[in-house]
Short mmCIF file of C-alpha atoms and ligand atoms in Angstrom, two decimals:
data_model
loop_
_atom_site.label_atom_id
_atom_site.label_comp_id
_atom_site.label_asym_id
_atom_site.label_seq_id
_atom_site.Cartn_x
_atom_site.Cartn_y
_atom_site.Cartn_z
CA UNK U 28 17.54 -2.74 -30.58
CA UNK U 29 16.26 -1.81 -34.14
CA UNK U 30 13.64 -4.64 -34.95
CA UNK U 31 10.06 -3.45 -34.09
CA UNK U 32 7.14 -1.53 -35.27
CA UNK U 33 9.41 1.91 -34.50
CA UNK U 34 12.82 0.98 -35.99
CA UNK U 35 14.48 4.25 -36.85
CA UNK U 36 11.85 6.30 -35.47
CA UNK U 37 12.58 9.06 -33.01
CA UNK U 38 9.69 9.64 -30.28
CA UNK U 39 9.33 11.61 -27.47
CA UNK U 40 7.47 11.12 -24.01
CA UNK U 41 6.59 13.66 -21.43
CA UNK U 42 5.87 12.80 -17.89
CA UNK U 43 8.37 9.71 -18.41
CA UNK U 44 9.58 9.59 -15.29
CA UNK U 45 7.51 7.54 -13.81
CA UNK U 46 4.05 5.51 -13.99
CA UNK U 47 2.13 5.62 -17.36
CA UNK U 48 5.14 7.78 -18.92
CA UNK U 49 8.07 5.81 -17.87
CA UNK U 50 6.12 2.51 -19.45
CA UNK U 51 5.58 4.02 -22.56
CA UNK U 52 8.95 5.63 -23.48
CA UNK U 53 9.78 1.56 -22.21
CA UNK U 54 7.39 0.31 -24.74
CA UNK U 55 8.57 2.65 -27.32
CA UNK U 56 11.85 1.50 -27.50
CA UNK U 57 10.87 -1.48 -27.23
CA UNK U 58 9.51 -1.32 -30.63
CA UNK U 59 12.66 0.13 -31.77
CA UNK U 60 12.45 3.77 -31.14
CA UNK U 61 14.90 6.29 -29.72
CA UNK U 62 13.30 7.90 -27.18
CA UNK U 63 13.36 11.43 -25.53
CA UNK U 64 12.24 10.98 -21.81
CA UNK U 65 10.98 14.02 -20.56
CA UNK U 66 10.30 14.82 -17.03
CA UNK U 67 10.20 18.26 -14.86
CA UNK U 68 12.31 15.75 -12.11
CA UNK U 69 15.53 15.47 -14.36
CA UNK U 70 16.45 12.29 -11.90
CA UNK U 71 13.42 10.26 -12.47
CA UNK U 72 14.06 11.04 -16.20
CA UNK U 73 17.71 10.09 -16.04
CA UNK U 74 16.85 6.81 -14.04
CA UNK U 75 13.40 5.57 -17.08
CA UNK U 76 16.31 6.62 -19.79
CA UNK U 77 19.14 3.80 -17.92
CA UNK U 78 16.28 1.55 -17.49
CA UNK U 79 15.77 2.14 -21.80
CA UNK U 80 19.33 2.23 -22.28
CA UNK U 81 20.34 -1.19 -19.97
CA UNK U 82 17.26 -3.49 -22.26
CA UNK U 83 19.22 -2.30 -24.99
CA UNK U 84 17.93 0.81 -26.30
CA UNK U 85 18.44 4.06 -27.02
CA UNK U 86 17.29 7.18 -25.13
CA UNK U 87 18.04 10.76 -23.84
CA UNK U 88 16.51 12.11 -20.61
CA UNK U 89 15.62 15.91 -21.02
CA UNK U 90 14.41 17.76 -18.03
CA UNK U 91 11.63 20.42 -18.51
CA UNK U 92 8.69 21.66 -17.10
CA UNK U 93 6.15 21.46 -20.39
CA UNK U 94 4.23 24.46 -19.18
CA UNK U 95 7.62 26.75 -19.50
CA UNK U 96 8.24 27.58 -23.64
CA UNK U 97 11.51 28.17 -23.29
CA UNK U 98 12.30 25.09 -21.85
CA UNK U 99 10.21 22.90 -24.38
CA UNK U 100 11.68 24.64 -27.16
CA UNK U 101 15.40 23.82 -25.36
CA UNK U 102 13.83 19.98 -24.50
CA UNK U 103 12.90 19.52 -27.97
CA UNK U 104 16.07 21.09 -30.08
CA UNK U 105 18.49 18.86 -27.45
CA UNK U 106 16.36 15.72 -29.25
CA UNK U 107 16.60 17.40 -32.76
CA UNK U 108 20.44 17.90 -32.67
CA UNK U 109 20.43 14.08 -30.77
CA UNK U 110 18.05 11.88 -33.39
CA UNK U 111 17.30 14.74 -36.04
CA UNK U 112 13.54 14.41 -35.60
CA UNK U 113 10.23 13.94 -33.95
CA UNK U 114 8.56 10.83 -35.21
CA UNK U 115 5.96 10.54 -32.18
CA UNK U 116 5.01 12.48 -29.30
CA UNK U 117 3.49 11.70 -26.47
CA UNK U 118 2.25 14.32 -24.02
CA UNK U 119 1.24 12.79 -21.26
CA UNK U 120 2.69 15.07 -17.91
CA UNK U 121 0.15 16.52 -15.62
CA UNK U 122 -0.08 18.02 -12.40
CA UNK U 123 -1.01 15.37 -10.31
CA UNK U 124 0.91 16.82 -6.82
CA UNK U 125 -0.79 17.15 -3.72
CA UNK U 126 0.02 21.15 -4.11
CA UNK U 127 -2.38 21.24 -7.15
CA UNK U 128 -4.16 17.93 -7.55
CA UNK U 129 -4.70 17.42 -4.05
CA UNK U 130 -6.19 20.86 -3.44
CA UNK U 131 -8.30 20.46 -6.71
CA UNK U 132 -11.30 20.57 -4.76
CA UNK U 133 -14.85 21.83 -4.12
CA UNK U 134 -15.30 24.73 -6.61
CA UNK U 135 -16.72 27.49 -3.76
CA UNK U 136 -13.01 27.27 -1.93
CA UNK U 137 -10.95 26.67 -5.04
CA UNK U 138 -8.06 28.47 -4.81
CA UNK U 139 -7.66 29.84 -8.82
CA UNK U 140 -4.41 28.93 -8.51
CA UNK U 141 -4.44 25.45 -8.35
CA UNK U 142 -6.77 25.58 -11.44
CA UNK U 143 -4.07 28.07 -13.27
CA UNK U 144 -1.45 25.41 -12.96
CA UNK U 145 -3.54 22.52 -13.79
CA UNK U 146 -4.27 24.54 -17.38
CA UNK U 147 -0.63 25.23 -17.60
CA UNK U 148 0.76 21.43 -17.27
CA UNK U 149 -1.83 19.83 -18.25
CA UNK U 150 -3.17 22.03 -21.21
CA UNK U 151 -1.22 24.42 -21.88
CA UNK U 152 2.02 21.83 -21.53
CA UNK U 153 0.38 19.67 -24.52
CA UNK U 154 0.08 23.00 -26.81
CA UNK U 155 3.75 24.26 -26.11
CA UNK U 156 4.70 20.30 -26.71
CA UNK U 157 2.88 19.92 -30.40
CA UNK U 158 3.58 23.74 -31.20
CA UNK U 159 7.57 22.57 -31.17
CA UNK U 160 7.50 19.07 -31.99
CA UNK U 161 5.49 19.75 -35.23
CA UNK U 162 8.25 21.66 -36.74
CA UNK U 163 10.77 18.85 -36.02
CA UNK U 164 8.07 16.35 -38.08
CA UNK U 165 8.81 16.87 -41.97
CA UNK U 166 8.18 13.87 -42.95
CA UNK U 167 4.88 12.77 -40.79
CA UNK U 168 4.41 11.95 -37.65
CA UNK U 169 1.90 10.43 -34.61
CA UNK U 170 1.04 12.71 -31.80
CA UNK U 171 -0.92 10.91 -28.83
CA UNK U 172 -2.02 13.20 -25.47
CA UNK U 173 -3.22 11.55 -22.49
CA UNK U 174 -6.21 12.34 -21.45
CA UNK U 175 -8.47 10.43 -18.68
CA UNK U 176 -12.24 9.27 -18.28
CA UNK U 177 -12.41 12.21 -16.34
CA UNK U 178 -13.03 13.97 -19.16
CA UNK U 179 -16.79 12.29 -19.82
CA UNK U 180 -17.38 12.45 -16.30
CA UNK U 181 -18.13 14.54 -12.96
CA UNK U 182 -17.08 14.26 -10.12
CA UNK U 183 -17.63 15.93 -6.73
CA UNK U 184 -14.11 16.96 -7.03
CA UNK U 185 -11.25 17.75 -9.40
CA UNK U 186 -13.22 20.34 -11.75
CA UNK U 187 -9.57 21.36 -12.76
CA UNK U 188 -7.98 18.51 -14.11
CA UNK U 189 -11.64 16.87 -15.58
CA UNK U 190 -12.06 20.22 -17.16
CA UNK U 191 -8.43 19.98 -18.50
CA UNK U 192 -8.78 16.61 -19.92
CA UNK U 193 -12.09 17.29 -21.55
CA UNK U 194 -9.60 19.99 -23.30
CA UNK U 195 -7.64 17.39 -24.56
CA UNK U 196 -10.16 15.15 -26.32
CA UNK U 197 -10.89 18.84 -28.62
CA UNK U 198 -7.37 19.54 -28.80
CA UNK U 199 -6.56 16.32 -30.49
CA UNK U 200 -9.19 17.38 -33.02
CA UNK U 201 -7.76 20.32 -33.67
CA UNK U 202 -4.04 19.05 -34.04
CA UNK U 203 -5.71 16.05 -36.43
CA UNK U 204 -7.23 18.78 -38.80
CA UNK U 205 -4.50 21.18 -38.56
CA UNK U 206 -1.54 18.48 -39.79
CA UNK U 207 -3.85 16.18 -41.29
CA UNK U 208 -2.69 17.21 -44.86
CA UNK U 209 0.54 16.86 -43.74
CA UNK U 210 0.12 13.20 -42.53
CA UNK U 211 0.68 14.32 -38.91
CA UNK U 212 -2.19 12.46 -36.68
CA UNK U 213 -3.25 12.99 -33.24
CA UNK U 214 -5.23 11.03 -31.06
CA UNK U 215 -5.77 11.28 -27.34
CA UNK U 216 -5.85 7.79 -24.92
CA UNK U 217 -8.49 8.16 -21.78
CA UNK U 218 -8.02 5.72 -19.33
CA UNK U 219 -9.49 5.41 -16.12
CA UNK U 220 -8.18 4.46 -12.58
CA UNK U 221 -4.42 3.11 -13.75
CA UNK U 222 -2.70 0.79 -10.69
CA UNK U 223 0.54 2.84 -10.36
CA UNK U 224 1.74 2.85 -6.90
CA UNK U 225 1.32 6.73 -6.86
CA UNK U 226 -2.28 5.74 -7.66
CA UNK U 227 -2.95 3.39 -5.19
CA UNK U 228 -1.23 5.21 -2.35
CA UNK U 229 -3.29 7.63 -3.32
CA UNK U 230 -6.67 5.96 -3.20
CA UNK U 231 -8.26 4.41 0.28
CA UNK U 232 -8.98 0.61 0.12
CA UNK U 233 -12.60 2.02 -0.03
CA UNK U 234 -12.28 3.97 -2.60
CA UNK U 235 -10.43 1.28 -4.65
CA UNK U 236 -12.81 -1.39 -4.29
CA UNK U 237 -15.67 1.41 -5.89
CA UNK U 238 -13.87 1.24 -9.19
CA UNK U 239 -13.56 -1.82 -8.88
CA UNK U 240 -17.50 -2.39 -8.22
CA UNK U 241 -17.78 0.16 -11.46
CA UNK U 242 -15.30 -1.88 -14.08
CA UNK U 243 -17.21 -4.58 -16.09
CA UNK U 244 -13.82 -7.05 -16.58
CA UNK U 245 -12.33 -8.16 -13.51
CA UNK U 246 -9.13 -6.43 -14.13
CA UNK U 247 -7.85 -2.91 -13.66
CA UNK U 248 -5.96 -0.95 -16.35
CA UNK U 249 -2.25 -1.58 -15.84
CA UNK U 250 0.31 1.14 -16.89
CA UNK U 251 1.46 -1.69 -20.10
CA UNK U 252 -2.14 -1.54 -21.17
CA UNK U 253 -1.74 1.96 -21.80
CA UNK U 254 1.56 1.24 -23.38
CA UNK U 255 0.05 -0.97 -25.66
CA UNK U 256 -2.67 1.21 -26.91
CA UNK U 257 -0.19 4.15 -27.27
CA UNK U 258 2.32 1.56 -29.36
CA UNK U 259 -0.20 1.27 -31.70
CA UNK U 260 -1.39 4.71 -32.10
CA UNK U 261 2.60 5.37 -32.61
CA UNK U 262 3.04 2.63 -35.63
CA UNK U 263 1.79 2.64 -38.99
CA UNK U 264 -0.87 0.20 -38.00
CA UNK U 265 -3.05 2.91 -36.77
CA UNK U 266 -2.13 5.02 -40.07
CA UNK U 267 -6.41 5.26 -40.63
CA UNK U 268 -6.80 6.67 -36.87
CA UNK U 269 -6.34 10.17 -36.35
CA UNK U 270 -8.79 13.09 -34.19
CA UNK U 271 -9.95 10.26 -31.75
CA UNK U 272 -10.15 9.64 -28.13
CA UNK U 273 -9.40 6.04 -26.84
CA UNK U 274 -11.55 5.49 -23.81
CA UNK U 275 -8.89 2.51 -21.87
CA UNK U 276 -11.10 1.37 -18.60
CA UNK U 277 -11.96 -1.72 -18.88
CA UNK U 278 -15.70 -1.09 -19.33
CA UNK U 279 -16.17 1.56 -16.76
CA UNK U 280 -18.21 3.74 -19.20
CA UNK U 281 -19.88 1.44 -21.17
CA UNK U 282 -22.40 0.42 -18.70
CA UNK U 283 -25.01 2.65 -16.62
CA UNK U 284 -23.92 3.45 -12.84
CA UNK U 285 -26.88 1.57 -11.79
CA UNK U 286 -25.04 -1.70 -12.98
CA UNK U 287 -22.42 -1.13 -10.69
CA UNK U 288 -24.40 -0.80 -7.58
CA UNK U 289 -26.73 -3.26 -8.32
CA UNK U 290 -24.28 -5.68 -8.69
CA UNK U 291 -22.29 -4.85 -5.74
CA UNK U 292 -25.58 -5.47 -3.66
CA UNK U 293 -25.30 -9.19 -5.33
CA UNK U 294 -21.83 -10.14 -4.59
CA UNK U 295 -21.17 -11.68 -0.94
N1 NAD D 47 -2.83 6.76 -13.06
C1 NAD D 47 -4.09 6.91 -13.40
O1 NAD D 47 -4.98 6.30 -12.79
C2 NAD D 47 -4.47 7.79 -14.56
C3 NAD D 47 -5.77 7.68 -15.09
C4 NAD D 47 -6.13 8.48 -16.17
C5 NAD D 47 -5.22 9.36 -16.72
N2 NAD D 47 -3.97 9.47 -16.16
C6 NAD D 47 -3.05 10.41 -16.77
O2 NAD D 47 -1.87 9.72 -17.15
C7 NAD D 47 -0.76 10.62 -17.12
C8 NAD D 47 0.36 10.03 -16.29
O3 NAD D 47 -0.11 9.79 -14.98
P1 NAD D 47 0.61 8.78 -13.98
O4 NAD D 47 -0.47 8.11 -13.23
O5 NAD D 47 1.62 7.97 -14.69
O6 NAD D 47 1.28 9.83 -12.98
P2 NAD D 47 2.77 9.99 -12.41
O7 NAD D 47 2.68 10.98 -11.32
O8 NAD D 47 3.36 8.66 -12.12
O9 NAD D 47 3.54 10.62 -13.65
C9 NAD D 47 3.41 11.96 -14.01
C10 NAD D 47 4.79 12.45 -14.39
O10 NAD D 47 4.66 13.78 -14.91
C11 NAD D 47 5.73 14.55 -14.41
N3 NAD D 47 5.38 15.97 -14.43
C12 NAD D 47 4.54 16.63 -13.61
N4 NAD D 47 4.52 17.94 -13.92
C13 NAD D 47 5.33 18.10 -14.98
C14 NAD D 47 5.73 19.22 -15.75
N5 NAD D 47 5.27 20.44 -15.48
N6 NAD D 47 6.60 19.03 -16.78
C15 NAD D 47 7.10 17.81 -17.05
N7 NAD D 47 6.77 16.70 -16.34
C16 NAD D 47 5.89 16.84 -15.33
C17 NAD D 47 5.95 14.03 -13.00
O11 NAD D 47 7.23 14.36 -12.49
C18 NAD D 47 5.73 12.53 -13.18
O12 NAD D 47 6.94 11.85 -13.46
C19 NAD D 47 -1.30 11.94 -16.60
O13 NAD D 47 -1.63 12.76 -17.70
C20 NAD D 47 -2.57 11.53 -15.87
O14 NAD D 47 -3.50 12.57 -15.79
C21 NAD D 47 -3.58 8.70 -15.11
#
Protein backbone atom coordinates (compact mmCIF):
# COMPACT_ATOMS: atom_id res chain seq x y z
CA UNK A 1 0.00 0.00 0.00
CA UNK A 2 2.09 3.07 -1.17
CA UNK A 3 -0.46 5.19 -3.28
CA UNK A 4 -2.05 7.96 -1.09
CA UNK A 5 -1.62 11.36 0.29
CA UNK A 6 1.16 9.65 2.93
CA UNK A 7 3.21 7.40 0.59
CA UNK A 8 6.58 7.01 2.24
CA UNK A 9 5.68 8.87 5.21
CA UNK A 10 6.24 7.47 8.65
CA UNK A 11 3.48 8.59 11.36
CA UNK A 12 2.80 7.79 14.64
CA UNK A 13 -0.54 7.48 16.74
CA UNK A 14 -0.99 7.33 20.44
CA UNK A 15 -4.04 5.96 22.06
CA UNK A 16 -4.37 3.59 18.84
CA UNK A 17 -5.74 0.95 20.38
CA UNK A 18 -8.93 1.57 20.13
CA UNK A 19 -11.81 4.20 19.18
CA UNK A 20 -10.65 7.57 17.65
CA UNK A 21 -6.86 6.23 17.74
CA UNK A 22 -7.25 2.89 16.23
CA UNK A 23 -9.28 4.76 13.15
CA UNK A 24 -6.73 7.08 12.55
CA UNK A 25 -3.49 5.01 12.53
CA UNK A 26 -6.35 2.94 9.98
CA UNK A 27 -6.78 6.05 8.00
CA UNK A 28 -3.18 6.79 7.99
CA UNK A 29 -2.13 3.93 6.31
CA UNK A 30 -4.62 4.09 4.39
CA UNK A 31 -3.13 7.01 2.75
CA UNK A 32 0.04 5.21 2.52
CA UNK A 33 1.78 5.69 5.74
CA UNK A 34 3.69 3.34 8.02
CA UNK A 35 2.34 3.66 11.12
CA UNK A 36 3.53 3.37 14.82
CA UNK A 37 0.43 2.32 16.96
CA UNK A 38 0.90 3.26 20.31
CA UNK A 39 -1.10 2.16 23.20
CA UNK A 40 -0.36 1.72 27.18
CA UNK A 41 -2.52 -1.91 26.46
CA UNK A 42 0.29 -3.50 24.21
CA UNK A 43 -2.70 -6.10 23.06
CA UNK A 44 -5.12 -3.61 21.78
CA UNK A 45 -2.04 -2.09 20.00
CA UNK A 46 -0.89 -5.40 18.60
CA UNK A 47 -4.56 -6.28 17.46
CA UNK A 48 -5.20 -2.04 15.41
CA UNK A 49 -1.45 -2.90 13.97
CA UNK A 50 -2.89 -6.73 12.33
CA UNK A 51 -5.97 -4.94 11.46
CA UNK A 52 -3.24 -2.19 9.42
CA UNK A 53 -1.11 -4.91 8.45
CA UNK A 54 -4.11 -7.55 7.00
CA UNK A 55 -5.67 -4.18 4.49
CA UNK A 56 -2.29 -4.21 3.35
CA UNK A 57 -0.24 -1.92 5.23
CA UNK A 58 2.46 -1.41 7.19
CA UNK A 59 2.65 -0.87 10.97
CA UNK A 60 4.44 -1.54 14.34
CA UNK A 61 2.53 -1.69 17.65
CA UNK A 62 4.67 -0.07 20.51
CA UNK A 63 3.38 -0.27 24.00
CA UNK A 64 3.91 2.77 26.34
CA UNK A 65 2.34 4.73 28.76
CA UNK A 66 2.94 8.53 27.16
CA UNK A 67 3.09 10.03 30.60
CA UNK A 68 6.39 7.75 31.45
CA UNK A 69 9.73 9.51 29.47
CA UNK A 70 11.52 6.69 29.45
CA UNK A 71 9.15 4.74 27.78
CA UNK A 72 8.30 7.42 25.00
CA UNK A 73 11.79 7.92 24.36
CA UNK A 74 12.06 3.74 24.03
CA UNK A 75 8.39 3.94 21.93
CA UNK A 76 9.76 6.43 19.68
CA UNK A 77 13.59 5.13 18.95
CA UNK A 78 11.84 1.35 18.31
CA UNK A 79 9.93 3.52 15.25
CA UNK A 80 13.22 5.42 14.38
CA UNK A 81 15.40 2.24 14.01
CA UNK A 82 11.90 0.60 12.22
CA UNK A 83 10.94 3.56 9.45
CA UNK A 84 13.94 6.06 10.21
CA UNK A 85 11.59 8.94 11.01
CA UNK A 86 8.63 10.77 12.34
CA UNK A 87 6.65 12.28 9.54
CA UNK A 88 3.33 12.85 11.69
CA UNK A 89 2.28 12.50 15.12
CA UNK A 90 -0.68 12.19 16.54
CA UNK A 91 -1.19 12.42 20.29
CA UNK A 92 -4.32 11.58 21.00
CA UNK A 93 -4.23 9.03 24.47
CA UNK A 94 -6.01 10.24 27.50
CA UNK A 95 -7.16 9.04 30.64
CA UNK A 96 -10.53 8.27 30.06
CA UNK A 97 -10.80 5.12 32.87
CA UNK A 98 -13.34 5.00 35.35
CA UNK A 99 -10.23 5.23 38.03
CA UNK A 100 -9.53 8.82 36.76
CA UNK A 101 -12.21 9.94 34.36
CA UNK A 102 -14.94 8.50 36.18
CA UNK A 103 -13.94 10.05 39.52
CA UNK A 104 -13.25 13.43 37.68
CA UNK A 105 -15.88 14.96 39.57
CA UNK A 106 -17.27 17.82 41.67
CA UNK A 107 -14.20 19.99 42.49
CA UNK A 108 -14.95 20.20 46.64
CA UNK A 109 -14.34 16.10 46.79
CA UNK A 110 -11.78 15.87 44.03
CA UNK A 111 -9.37 13.64 44.94
CA UNK A 112 -5.88 15.61 43.49
CA UNK A 113 -5.00 12.57 42.29
CA UNK A 114 -7.25 11.91 39.72
CA UNK A 115 -6.46 15.47 38.44
CA UNK A 116 -2.46 14.58 38.69
CA UNK A 117 -2.96 11.76 36.27
CA UNK A 118 -5.29 13.44 33.99
CA UNK A 119 -2.22 16.25 33.54
CA UNK A 120 0.16 13.43 33.17
CA UNK A 121 -1.68 11.43 30.15
CA UNK A 122 -3.36 13.83 28.87
CA UNK A 123 -0.88 16.87 29.06
CA UNK A 124 1.97 15.99 30.09
CA UNK A 125 1.79 12.64 27.62
CA UNK A 126 1.47 15.18 24.51
CA UNK A 127 4.75 17.19 25.75
CA UNK A 128 6.94 13.97 26.37
CA UNK A 129 5.35 12.79 22.76
CA UNK A 130 6.46 16.15 20.63
CA UNK A 131 9.64 16.65 22.94
CA UNK A 132 10.90 13.08 21.22
CA UNK A 133 9.22 12.95 18.05
CA UNK A 134 10.60 16.43 17.04
CA UNK A 135 14.08 15.22 17.01
CA UNK A 136 13.18 12.24 14.76
CA UNK A 137 11.54 15.13 12.16
CA UNK A 138 14.60 16.61 10.06
CA UNK A 139 13.04 17.12 7.29
CA UNK A 140 9.39 18.59 8.44
CA UNK A 141 6.74 17.22 9.80
CA UNK A 142 2.70 17.50 10.99
CA UNK A 143 1.96 17.16 14.63
CA UNK A 144 -1.94 16.97 15.44
CA UNK A 145 -3.13 16.56 19.46
CA UNK A 146 -6.56 15.74 20.23
CA UNK A 147 -8.21 17.85 22.10
CA UNK A 148 -12.20 17.99 22.78
CA UNK A 149 -15.06 20.75 22.92
CA UNK A 150 -14.52 20.40 26.39
CA UNK A 151 -12.03 22.68 26.18
CA UNK A 152 -14.54 25.88 25.28
CA UNK A 153 -16.89 24.59 27.64
CA UNK A 154 -18.02 23.87 31.42
CA UNK A 155 -19.38 21.47 32.70
CA UNK A 156 -20.70 20.47 36.14
CA UNK A 157 -18.12 17.86 36.01
CA UNK A 158 -14.76 16.81 34.59
CA UNK A 159 -12.72 20.13 35.59
CA UNK A 160 -9.65 17.77 34.99
CA UNK A 161 -9.78 16.63 31.64
CA UNK A 162 -11.73 20.17 30.27
CA UNK A 163 -8.92 21.93 31.98
CA UNK A 164 -6.43 19.52 30.23
CA UNK A 165 -7.81 19.96 26.85
CA UNK A 166 -8.06 23.70 27.09
CA UNK A 167 -4.09 22.98 27.59
CA UNK A 168 -3.93 21.54 24.42
CA UNK A 169 -5.50 24.17 22.16
CA UNK A 170 -2.20 26.60 23.77
CA UNK A 171 0.10 23.87 23.45
CA UNK A 172 -0.44 23.50 19.79
CA UNK A 173 0.44 27.20 19.64
CA UNK A 174 3.36 26.83 21.21
CA UNK A 175 4.67 23.69 19.22
CA UNK A 176 3.44 25.80 15.82
CA UNK A 177 5.80 28.77 16.81
CA UNK A 178 8.50 26.77 18.23
CA UNK A 179 9.07 24.45 14.79
CA UNK A 180 7.42 26.76 12.60
CA UNK A 181 10.81 27.81 11.00
CA UNK A 182 11.53 24.46 10.73
CA UNK A 183 8.33 23.55 8.72
CA UNK A 184 7.10 21.41 11.66
CA UNK A 185 3.16 22.35 12.17
CA UNK A 186 0.85 21.56 14.87
CA UNK A 187 -2.67 21.75 15.10
CA UNK A 188 -5.06 20.34 17.64
CA UNK A 189 -8.71 18.55 16.43
CA UNK A 190 -11.72 19.21 19.17
CA UNK A 191 -14.48 17.12 18.67
CA UNK A 192 -17.36 16.65 20.68
CA UNK A 193 -19.44 13.56 21.80
CA UNK A 194 -17.68 10.78 19.27
CA UNK A 195 -20.10 7.35 18.97
CA UNK A 196 -17.42 4.82 20.06
CA UNK A 197 -18.92 2.03 21.90
CA UNK A 198 -16.77 3.04 25.00
CA UNK A 199 -18.70 6.30 24.52
CA UNK A 200 -21.98 5.18 24.33
CA UNK A 201 -21.73 2.59 27.08
CA UNK A 202 -20.69 5.24 28.80
CA UNK A 203 -23.48 7.72 28.30
CA UNK A 204 -27.35 6.99 29.54
CA UNK A 205 -29.95 7.02 26.66
CA UNK A 206 -30.80 10.38 28.42
CA UNK A 207 -27.88 11.77 28.31
CA UNK A 208 -27.36 10.81 24.61
CA UNK A 209 -30.41 12.16 23.27
CA UNK A 210 -29.15 15.87 25.07
CA UNK A 211 -26.34 16.02 22.56
CA UNK A 212 -28.25 15.08 20.33
CA UNK A 213 -30.98 17.95 21.12
CA UNK A 214 -27.58 20.29 21.18
CA UNK A 215 -26.00 19.21 17.52
CA UNK A 216 -27.38 21.38 14.63
CA UNK A 217 -26.91 18.36 11.71
CA UNK A 218 -28.71 15.33 12.41
CA UNK A 219 -25.67 13.26 12.68
CA UNK A 220 -23.15 12.56 15.41
CA UNK A 221 -19.36 12.70 14.89
CA UNK A 222 -18.19 9.22 13.94
CA UNK A 223 -14.60 8.08 14.86
CA UNK A 224 -13.80 8.27 10.50
CA UNK A 225 -14.87 11.88 10.74
CA UNK A 226 -12.13 12.47 12.96
CA UNK A 227 -9.96 10.40 10.76
CA UNK A 228 -10.68 12.45 8.01
CA UNK A 229 -9.95 15.75 9.50
CA UNK A 230 -6.68 14.38 11.03
CA UNK A 231 -5.74 12.89 7.25
CA UNK A 232 -5.76 16.16 6.14
CA UNK A 233 -4.00 17.97 8.80
CA UNK A 234 -1.28 15.00 8.16
CA UNK A 235 -0.90 15.70 4.13
CA UNK A 236 0.53 18.48 2.38
CA UNK A 237 -2.91 19.79 1.66
CA UNK A 238 -3.09 21.45 4.94
CA UNK A 239 0.68 22.75 4.39
CA UNK A 240 -0.98 26.67 5.13
CA UNK A 241 -2.59 25.31 8.57
CA UNK A 242 -0.54 25.26 11.48
CA UNK A 243 -1.28 26.72 15.54
CA UNK A 244 -5.09 25.93 15.08
CA UNK A 245 -7.78 24.13 16.82
CA UNK A 246 -10.40 22.21 14.68
CA UNK A 247 -13.67 22.35 16.53
CA UNK A 248 -15.34 18.60 14.85
CA UNK A 249 -19.14 18.58 16.40
CA UNK A 250 -21.30 18.90 14.05
CA UNK A 251 -22.51 22.38 15.04
CA UNK A 252 -22.69 21.92 18.73
CA UNK A 253 -20.88 25.26 19.37
CA UNK A 254 -21.93 27.28 16.76
CA UNK A 255 -25.34 27.95 18.00
CA UNK A 256 -26.53 29.45 21.51
CA UNK A 257 -27.80 26.73 24.18
CA UNK A 258 -31.08 28.34 23.98
CA UNK A 259 -31.44 26.84 20.37
CA UNK A 260 -31.17 23.56 21.64
CA UNK A 261 -33.86 23.68 24.18
CA UNK A 262 -36.08 25.59 22.33
CA UNK A 263 -36.12 23.31 19.73
CA UNK A 264 -36.41 20.26 21.72
CA UNK A 265 -39.71 21.84 23.20
CA UNK A 266 -40.83 21.82 19.27
CA UNK A 267 -40.13 18.36 18.26
CA UNK A 268 -42.97 15.66 19.13
N1 LIG B 1 -15.06 9.72 22.16
C1 LIG B 1 -15.39 10.98 22.33
O1 LIG B 1 -16.58 11.31 22.42
C2 LIG B 1 -14.33 12.05 22.39
C3 LIG B 1 -14.73 13.39 22.26
C4 LIG B 1 -13.76 14.40 22.30
C5 LIG B 1 -12.42 14.06 22.45
N2 LIG B 1 -12.08 12.75 22.61
C6 LIG B 1 -10.66 12.45 22.77
O2 LIG B 1 -10.27 11.54 21.77
C7 LIG B 1 -9.17 10.75 22.24
C8 LIG B 1 -9.48 9.28 22.05
O3 LIG B 1 -10.66 8.96 22.76
P1 LIG B 1 -11.53 7.67 22.43
O4 LIG B 1 -12.94 8.06 22.60
O5 LIG B 1 -11.08 7.04 21.17
O6 LIG B 1 -11.16 6.77 23.71
P2 LIG B 1 -10.65 5.25 23.86
O7 LIG B 1 -10.76 4.94 25.30
O8 LIG B 1 -11.36 4.37 22.88
O9 LIG B 1 -9.13 5.35 23.42
C9 LIG B 1 -8.15 5.88 24.27
C10 LIG B 1 -6.93 5.00 24.13
O10 LIG B 1 -5.86 5.61 24.87
C11 LIG B 1 -5.15 4.59 25.53
N3 LIG B 1 -4.45 5.14 26.69
C12 LIG B 1 -4.96 5.54 27.87
N4 LIG B 1 -3.98 5.95 28.69
C13 LIG B 1 -2.83 5.84 28.01
C14 LIG B 1 -1.47 6.09 28.32
N5 LIG B 1 -1.11 6.55 29.52
N6 LIG B 1 -0.52 5.86 27.38
C15 LIG B 1 -0.86 5.37 26.16
N7 LIG B 1 -2.13 5.09 25.81
C16 LIG B 1 -3.10 5.33 26.71
C17 LIG B 1 -6.22 3.59 25.94
O11 LIG B 1 -5.68 2.31 26.23
C18 LIG B 1 -7.15 3.60 24.72
O12 LIG B 1 -6.79 2.62 23.78
C19 LIG B 1 -8.95 11.17 23.69
O13 LIG B 1 -7.94 12.15 23.73
C20 LIG B 1 -10.28 11.79 24.08
O14 LIG B 1 -10.16 12.70 25.12
C21 LIG B 1 -12.99 11.74 22.57
Amino acid sequence: MTAGRLAGRAGLVTGAGSGIGAACALRLAAEGARVGVLDVRGDAAEATAALVRQRGGDALALECDVSAEKQVAAAVGALVAAYGRVDVLHSNAAALGAEVYGRDRELAGLDVAVWDRTMEVNLRGAMLMVKHAVPAMPDGGSIVLTSSVSAFTGDEAHAAYGASKAALVGFARYVATMYGARGIRCNAVAPALVLTPAAERALSPAQLADKAAERLLPWPCTVEDVAHLVAFLACDESRCLTGQTLILDSGTLAHRPQHAIQRSRLLP
